N, CA, C and O atoms as a Maestro MAE file, in Angstrom:
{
 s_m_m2io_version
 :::
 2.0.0
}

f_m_ct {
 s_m_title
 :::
 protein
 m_atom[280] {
  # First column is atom index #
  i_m_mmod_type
  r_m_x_coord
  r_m_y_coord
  r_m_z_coord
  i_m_residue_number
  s_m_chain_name
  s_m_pdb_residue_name
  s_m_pdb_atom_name
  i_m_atomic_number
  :::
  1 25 -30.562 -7.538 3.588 1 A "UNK " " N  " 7
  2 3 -31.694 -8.319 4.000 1 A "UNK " " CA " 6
  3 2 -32.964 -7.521 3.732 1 A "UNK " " C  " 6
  4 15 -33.734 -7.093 4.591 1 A "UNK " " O  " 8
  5 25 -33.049 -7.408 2.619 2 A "UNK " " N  " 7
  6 3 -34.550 -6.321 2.005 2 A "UNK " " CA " 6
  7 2 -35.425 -7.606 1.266 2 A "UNK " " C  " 6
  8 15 -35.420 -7.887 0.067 2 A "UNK " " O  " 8
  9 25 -36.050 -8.178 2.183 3 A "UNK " " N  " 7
  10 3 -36.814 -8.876 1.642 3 A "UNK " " CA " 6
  11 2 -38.560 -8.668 2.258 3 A "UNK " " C  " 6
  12 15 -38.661 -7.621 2.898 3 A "UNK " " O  " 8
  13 25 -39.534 -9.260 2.188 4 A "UNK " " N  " 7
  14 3 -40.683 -9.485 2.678 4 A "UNK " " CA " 6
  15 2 -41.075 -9.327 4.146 4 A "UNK " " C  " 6
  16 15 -42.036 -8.825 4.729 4 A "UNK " " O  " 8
  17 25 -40.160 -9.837 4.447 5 A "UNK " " N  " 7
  18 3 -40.105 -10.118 6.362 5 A "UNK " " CA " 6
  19 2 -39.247 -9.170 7.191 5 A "UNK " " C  " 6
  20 15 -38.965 -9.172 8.389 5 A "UNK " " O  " 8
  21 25 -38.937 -8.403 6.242 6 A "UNK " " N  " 7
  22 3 -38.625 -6.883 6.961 6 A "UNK " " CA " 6
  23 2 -39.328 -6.386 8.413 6 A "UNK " " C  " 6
  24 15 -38.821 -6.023 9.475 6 A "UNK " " O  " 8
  25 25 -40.746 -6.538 7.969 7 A "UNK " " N  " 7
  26 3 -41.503 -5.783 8.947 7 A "UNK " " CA " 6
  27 2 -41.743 -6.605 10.376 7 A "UNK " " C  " 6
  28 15 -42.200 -6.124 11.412 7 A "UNK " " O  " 8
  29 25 -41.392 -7.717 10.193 8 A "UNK " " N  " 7
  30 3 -41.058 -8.239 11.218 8 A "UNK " " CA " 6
  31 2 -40.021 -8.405 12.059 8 A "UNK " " C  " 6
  32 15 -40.323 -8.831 13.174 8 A "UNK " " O  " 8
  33 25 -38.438 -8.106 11.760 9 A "UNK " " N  " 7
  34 3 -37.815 -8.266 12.100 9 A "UNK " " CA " 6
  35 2 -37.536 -6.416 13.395 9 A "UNK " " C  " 6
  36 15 -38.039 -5.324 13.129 9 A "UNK " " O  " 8
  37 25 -36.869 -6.642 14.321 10 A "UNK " " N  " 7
  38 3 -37.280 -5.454 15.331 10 A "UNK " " CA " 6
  39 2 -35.536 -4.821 14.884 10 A "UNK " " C  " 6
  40 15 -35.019 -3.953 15.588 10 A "UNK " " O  " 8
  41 25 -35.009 -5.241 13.997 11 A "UNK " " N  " 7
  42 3 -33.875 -4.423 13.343 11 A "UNK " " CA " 6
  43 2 -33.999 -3.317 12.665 11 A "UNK " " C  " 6
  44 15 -34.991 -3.348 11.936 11 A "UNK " " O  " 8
  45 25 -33.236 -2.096 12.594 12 A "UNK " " N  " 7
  46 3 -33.253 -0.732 12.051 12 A "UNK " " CA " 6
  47 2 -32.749 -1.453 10.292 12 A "UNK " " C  " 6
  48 15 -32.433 -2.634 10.140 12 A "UNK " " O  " 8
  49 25 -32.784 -0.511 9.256 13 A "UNK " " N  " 7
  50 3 -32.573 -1.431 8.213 13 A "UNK " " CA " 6
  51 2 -30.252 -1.486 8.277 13 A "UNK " " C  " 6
  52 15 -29.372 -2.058 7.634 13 A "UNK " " O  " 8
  53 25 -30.269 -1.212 8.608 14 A "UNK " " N  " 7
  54 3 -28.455 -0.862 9.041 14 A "UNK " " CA " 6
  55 2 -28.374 -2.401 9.680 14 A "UNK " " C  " 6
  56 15 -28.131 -3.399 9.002 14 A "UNK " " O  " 8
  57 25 -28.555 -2.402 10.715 15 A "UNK " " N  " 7
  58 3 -28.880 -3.529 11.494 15 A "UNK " " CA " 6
  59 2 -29.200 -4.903 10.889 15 A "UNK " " C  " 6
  60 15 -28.609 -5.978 10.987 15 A "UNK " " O  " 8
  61 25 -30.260 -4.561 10.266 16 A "UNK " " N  " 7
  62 3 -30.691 -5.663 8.929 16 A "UNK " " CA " 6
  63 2 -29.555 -6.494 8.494 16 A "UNK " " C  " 6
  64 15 -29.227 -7.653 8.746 16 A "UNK " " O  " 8
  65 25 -28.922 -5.315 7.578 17 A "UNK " " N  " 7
  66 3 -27.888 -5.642 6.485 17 A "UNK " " CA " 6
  67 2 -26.525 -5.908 7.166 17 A "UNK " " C  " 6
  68 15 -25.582 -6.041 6.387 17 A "UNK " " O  " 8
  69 25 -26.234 -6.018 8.628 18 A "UNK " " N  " 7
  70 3 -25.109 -5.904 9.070 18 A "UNK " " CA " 6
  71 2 -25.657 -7.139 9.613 18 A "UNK " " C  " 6
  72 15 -24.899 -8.060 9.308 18 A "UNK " " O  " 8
  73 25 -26.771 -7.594 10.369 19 A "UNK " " N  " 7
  74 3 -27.117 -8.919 10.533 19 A "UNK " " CA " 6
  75 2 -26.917 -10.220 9.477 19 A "UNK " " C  " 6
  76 15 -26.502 -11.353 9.720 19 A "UNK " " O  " 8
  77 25 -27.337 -9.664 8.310 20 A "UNK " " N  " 7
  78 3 -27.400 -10.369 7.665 20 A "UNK " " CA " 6
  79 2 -25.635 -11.107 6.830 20 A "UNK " " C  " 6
  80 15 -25.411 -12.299 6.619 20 A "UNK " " O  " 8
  81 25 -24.946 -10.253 6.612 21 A "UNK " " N  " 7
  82 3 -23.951 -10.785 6.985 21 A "UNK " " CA " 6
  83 2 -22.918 -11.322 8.081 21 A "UNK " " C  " 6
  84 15 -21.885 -11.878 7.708 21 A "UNK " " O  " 8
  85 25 -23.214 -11.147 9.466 22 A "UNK " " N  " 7
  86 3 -22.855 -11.738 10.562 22 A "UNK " " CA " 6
  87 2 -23.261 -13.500 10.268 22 A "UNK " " C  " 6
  88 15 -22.589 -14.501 10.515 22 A "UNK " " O  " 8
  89 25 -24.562 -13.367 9.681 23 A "UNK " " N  " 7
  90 3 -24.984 -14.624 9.706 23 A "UNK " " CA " 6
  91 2 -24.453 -15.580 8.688 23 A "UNK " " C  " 6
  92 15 -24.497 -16.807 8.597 23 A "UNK " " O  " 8
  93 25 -23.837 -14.450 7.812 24 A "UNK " " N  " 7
  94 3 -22.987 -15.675 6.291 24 A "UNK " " CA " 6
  95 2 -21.537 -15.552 6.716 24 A "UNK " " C  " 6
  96 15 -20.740 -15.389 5.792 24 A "UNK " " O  " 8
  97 25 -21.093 -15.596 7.838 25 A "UNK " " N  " 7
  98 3 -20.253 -15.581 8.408 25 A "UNK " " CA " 6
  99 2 -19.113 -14.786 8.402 25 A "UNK " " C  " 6
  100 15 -18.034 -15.102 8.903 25 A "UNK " " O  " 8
  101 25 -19.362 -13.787 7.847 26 A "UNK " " N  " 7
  102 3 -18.340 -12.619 7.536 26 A "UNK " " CA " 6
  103 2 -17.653 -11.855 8.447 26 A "UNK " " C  " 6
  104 15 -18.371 -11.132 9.137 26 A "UNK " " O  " 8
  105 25 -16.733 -11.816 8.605 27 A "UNK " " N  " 7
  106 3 -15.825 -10.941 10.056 27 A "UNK " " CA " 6
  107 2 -16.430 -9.624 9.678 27 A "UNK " " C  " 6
  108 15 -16.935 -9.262 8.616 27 A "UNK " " O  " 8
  109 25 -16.195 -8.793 11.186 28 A "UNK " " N  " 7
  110 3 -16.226 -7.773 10.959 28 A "UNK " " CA " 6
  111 2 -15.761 -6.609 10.090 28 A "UNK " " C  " 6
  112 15 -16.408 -5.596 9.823 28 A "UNK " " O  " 8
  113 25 -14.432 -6.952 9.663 29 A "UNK " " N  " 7
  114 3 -13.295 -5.818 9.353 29 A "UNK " " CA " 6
  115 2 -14.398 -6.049 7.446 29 A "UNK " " C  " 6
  116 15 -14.735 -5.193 6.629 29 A "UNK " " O  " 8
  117 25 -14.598 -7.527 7.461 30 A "UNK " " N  " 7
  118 3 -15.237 -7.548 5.716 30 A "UNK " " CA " 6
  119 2 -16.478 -7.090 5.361 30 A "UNK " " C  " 6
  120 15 -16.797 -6.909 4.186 30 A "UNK " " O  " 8
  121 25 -17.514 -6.803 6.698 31 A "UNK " " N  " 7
  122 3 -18.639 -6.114 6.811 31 A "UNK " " CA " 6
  123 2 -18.480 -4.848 6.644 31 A "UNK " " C  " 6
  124 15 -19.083 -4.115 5.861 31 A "UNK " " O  " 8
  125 25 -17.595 -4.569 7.448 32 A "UNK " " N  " 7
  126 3 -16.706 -2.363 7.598 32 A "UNK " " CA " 6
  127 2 -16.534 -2.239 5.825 32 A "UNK " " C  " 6
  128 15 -17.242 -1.455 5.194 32 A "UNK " " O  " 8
  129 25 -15.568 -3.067 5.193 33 A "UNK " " N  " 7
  130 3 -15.329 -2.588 4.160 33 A "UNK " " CA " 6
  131 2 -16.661 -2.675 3.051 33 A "UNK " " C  " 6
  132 15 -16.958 -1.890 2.151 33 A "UNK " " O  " 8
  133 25 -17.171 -3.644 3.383 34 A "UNK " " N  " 7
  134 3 -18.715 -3.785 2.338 34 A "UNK " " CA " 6
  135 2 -19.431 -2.410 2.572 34 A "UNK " " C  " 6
  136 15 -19.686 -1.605 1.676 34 A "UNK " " O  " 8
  137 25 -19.646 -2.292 3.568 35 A "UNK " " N  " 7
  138 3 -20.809 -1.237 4.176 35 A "UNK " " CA " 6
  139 2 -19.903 0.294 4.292 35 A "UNK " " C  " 6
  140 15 -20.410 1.397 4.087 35 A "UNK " " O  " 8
  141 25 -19.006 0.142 4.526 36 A "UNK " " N  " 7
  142 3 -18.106 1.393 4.178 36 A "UNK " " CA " 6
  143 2 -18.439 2.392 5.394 36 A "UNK " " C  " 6
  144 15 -19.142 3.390 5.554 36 A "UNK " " O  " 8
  145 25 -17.353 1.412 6.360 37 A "UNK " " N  " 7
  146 3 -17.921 1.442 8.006 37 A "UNK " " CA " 6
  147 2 -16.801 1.115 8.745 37 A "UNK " " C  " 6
  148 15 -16.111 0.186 8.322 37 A "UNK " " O  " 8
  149 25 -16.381 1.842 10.045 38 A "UNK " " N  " 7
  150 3 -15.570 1.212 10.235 38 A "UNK " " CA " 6
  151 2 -15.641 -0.298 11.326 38 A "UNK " " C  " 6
  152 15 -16.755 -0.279 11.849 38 A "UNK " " O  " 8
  153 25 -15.146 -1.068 11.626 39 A "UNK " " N  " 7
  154 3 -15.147 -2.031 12.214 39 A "UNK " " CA " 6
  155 2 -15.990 -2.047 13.564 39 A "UNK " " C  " 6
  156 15 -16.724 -2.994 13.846 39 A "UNK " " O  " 8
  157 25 -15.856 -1.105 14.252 40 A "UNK " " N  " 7
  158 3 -15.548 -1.100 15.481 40 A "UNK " " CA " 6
  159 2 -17.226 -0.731 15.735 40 A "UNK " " C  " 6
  160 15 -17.920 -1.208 16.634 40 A "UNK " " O  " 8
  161 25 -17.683 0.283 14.648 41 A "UNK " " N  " 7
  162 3 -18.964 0.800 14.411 41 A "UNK " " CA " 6
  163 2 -20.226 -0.698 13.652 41 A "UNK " " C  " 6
  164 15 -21.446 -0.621 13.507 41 A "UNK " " O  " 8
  165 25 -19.407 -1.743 13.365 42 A "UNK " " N  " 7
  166 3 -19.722 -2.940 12.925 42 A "UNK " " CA " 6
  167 2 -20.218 -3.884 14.327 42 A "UNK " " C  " 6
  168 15 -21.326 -4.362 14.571 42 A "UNK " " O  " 8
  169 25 -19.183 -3.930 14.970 43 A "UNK " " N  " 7
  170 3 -18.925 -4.524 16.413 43 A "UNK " " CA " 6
  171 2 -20.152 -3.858 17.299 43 A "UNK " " C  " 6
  172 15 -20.579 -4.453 18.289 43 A "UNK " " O  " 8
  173 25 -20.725 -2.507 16.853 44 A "UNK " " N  " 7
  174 3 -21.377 -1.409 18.078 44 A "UNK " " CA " 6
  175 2 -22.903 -2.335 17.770 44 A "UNK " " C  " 6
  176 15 -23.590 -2.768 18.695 44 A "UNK " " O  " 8
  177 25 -23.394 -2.602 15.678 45 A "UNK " " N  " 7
  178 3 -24.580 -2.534 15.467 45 A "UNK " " CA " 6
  179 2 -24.722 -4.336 16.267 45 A "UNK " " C  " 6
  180 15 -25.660 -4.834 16.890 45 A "UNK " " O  " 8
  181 25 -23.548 -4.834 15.945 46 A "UNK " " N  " 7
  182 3 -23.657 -6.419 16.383 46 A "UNK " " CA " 6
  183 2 -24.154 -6.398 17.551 46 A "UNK " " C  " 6
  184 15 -25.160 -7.094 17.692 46 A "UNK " " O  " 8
  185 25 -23.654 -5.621 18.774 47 A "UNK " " N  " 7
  186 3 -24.183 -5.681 20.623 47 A "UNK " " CA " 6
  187 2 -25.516 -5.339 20.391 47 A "UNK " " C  " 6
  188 15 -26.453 -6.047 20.761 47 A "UNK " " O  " 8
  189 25 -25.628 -4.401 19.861 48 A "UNK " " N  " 7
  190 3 -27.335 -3.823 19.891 48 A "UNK " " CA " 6
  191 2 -28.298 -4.799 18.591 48 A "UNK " " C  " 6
  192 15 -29.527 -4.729 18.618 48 A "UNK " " O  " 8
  193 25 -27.858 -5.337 17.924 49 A "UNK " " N  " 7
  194 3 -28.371 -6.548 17.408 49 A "UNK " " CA " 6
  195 2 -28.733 -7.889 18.065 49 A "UNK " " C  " 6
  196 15 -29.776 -8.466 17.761 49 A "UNK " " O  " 8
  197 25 -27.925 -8.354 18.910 50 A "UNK " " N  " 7
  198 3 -27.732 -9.176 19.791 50 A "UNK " " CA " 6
  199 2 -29.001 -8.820 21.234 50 A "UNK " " C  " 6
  200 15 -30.055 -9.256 21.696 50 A "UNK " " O  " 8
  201 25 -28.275 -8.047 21.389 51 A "UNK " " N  " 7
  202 3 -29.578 -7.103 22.581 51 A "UNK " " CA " 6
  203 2 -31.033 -7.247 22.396 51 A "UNK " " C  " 6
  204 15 -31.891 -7.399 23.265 51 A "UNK " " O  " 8
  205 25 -31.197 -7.153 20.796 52 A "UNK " " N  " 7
  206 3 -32.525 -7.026 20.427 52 A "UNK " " CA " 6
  207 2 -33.115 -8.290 20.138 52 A "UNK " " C  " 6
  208 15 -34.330 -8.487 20.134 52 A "UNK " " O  " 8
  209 25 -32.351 -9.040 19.925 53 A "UNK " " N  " 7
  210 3 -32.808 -10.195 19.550 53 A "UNK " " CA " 6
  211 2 -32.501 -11.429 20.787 53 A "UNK " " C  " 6
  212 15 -32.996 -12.537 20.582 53 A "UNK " " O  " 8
  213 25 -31.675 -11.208 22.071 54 A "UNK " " N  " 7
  214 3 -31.618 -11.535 23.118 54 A "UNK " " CA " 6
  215 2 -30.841 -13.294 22.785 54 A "UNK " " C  " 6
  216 15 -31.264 -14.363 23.223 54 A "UNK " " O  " 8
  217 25 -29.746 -13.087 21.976 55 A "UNK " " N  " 7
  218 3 -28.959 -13.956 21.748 55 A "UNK " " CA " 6
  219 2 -27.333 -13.577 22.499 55 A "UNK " " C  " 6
  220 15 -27.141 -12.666 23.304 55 A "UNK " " O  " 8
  221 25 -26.264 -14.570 21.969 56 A "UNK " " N  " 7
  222 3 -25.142 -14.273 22.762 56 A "UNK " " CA " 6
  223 2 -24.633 -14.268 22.069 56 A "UNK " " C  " 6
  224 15 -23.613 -13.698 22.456 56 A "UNK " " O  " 8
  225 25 -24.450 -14.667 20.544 57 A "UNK " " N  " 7
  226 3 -23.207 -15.254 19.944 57 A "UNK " " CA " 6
  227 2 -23.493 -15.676 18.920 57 A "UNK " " C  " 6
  228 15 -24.465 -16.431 18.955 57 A "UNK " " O  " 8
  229 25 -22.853 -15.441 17.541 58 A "UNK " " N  " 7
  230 3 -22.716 -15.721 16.306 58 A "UNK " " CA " 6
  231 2 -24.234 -16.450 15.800 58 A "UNK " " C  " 6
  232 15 -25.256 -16.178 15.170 58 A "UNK " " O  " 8
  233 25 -23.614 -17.512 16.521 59 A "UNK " " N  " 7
  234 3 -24.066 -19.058 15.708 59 A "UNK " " CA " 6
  235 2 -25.930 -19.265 16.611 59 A "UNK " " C  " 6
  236 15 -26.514 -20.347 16.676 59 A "UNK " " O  " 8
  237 25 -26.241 -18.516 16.930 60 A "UNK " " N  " 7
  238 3 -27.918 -17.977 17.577 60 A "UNK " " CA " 6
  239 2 -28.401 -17.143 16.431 60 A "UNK " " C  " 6
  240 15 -29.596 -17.307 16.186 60 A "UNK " " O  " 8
  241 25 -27.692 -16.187 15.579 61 A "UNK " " N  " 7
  242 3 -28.249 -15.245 15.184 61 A "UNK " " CA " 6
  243 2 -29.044 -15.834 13.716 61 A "UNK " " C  " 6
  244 15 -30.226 -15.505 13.615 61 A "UNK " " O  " 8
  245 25 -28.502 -16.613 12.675 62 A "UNK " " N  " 7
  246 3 -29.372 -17.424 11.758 62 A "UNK " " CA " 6
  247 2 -30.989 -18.092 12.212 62 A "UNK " " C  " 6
  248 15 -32.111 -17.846 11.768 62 A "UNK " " O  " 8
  249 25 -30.583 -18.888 13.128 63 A "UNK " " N  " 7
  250 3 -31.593 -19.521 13.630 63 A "UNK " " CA " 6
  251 2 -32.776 -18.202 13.956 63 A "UNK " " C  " 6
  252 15 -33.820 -18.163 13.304 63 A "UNK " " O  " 8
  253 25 -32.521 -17.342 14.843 64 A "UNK " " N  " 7
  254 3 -33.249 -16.441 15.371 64 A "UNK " " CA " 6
  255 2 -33.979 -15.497 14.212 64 A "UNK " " C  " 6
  256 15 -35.174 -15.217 14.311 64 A "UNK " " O  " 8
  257 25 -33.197 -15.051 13.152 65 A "UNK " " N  " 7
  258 3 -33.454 -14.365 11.655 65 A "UNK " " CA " 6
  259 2 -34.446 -15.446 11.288 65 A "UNK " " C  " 6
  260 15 -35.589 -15.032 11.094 65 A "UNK " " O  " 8
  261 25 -34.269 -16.600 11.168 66 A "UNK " " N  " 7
  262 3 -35.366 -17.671 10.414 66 A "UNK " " CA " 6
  263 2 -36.507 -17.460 11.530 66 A "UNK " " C  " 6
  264 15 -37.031 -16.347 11.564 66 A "UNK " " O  " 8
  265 25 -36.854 -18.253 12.273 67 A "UNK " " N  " 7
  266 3 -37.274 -17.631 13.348 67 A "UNK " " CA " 6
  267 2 -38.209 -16.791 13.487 67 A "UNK " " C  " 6
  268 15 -39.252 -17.064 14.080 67 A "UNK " " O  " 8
  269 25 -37.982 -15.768 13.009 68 A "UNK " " N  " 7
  270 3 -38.747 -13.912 13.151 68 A "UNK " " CA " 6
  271 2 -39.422 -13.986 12.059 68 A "UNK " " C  " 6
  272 15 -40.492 -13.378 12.107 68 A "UNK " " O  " 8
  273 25 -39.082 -14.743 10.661 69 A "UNK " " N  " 7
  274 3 -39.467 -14.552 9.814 69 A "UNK " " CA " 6
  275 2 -40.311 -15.431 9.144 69 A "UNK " " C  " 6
  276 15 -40.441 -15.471 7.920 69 A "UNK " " O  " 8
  277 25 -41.107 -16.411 10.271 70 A "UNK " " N  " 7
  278 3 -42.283 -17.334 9.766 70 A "UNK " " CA " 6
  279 2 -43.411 -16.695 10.046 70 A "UNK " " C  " 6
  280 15 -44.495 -17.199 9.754 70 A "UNK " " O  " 8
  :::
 }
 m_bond[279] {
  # First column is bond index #
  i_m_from
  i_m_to
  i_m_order
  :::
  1 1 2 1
  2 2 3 1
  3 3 4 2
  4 3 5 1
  5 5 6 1
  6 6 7 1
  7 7 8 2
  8 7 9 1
  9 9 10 1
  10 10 11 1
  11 11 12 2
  12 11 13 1
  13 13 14 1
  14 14 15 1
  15 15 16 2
  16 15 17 1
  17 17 18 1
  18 18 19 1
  19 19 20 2
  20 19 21 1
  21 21 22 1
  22 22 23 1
  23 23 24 2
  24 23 25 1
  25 25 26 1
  26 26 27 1
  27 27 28 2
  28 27 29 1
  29 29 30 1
  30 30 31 1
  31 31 32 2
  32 31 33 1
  33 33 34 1
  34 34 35 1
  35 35 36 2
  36 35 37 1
  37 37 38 1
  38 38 39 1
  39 39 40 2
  40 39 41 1
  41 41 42 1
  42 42 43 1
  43 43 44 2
  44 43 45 1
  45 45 46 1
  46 46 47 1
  47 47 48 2
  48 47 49 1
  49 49 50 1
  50 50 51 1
  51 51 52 2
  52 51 53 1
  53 53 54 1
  54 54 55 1
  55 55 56 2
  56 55 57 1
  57 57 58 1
  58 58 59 1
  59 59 60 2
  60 59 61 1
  61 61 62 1
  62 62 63 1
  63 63 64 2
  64 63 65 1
  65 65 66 1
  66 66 67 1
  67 67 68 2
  68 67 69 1
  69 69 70 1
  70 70 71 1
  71 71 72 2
  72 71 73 1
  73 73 74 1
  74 74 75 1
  75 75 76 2
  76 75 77 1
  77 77 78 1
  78 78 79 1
  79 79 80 2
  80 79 81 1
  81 81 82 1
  82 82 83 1
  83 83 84 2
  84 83 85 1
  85 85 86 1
  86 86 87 1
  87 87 88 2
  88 87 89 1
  89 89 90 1
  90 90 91 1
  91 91 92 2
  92 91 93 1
  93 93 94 1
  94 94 95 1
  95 95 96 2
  96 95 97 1
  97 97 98 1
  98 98 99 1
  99 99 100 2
  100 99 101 1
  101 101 102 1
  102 102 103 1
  103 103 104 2
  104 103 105 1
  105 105 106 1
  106 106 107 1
  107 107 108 2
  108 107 109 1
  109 109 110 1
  110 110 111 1
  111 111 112 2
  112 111 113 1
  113 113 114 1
  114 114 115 1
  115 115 116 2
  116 115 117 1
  117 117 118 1
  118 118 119 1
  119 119 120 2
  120 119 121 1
  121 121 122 1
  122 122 123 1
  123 123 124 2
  124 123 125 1
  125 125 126 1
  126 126 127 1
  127 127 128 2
  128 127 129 1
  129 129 130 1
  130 130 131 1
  131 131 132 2
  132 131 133 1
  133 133 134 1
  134 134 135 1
  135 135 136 2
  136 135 137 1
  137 137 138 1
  138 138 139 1
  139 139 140 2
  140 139 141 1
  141 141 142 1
  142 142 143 1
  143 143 144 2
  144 143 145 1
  145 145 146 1
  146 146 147 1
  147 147 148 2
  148 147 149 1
  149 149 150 1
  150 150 151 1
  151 151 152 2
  152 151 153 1
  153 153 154 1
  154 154 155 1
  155 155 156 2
  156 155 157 1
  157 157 158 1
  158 158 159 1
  159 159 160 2
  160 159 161 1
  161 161 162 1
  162 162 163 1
  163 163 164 2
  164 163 165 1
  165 165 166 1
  166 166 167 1
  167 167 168 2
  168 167 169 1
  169 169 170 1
  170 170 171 1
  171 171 172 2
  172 171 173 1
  173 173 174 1
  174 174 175 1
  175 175 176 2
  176 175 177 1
  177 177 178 1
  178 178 179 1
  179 179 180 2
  180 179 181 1
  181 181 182 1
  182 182 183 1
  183 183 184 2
  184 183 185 1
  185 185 186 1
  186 186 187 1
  187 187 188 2
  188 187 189 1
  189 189 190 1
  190 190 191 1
  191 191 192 2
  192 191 193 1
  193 193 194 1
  194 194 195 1
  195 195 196 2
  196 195 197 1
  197 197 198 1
  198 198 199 1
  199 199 200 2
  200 199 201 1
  201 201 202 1
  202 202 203 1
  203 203 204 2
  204 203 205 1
  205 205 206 1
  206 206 207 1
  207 207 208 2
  208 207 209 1
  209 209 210 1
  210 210 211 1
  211 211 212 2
  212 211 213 1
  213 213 214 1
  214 214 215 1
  215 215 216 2
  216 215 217 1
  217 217 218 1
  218 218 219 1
  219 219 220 2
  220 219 221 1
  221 221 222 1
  222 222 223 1
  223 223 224 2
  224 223 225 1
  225 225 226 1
  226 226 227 1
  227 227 228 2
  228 227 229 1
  229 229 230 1
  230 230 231 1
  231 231 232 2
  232 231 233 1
  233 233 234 1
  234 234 235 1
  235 235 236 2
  236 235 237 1
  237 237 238 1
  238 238 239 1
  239 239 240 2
  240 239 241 1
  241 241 242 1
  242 242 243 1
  243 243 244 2
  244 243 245 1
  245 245 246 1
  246 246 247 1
  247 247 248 2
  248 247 249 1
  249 249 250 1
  250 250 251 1
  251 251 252 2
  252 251 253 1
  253 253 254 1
  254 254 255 1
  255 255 256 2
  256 255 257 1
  257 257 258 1
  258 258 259 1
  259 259 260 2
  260 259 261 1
  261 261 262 1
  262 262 263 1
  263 263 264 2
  264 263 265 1
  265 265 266 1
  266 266 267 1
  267 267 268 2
  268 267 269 1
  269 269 270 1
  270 270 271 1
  271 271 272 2
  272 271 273 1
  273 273 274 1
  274 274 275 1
  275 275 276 2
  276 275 277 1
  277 277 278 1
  278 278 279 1
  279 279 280 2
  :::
 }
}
């Protein structure tokens, strides 16, 4: 997620890119292997993603990314 609206978003750039596939719906274990990470460390950036953006669950986090970025 290296686009324009970076500077708006209150994500570390890790965070970013691990958001950004949460949101194209990618499990964790397929994020770990993209990012070359393990799962669990996938699962850690998701809570503190979530935290930051003060959502609960998956299907909040698109909307909220669009959102940040008008």
């Amino acid at each position: 997620m290296h686009s324009g609206y970076d500077r708006y978003l209150p994500l570390l750039p890790m965070q970013q890119e691990v958001a950004q596939y949460v949101a194209q719906g990618m499990s964790f274990e397929h994020i770990g292997r993209r990012l070359h990470i393990k799962p669990t460390t996938v699962k850690d950036h998701v809570g503190k993603i979530y935290d930051k953006l003060d959502i609960g669950q998956r299907e909040e986090l698109l909307p909220k990314l669009l959102a940040l970025a008008d």
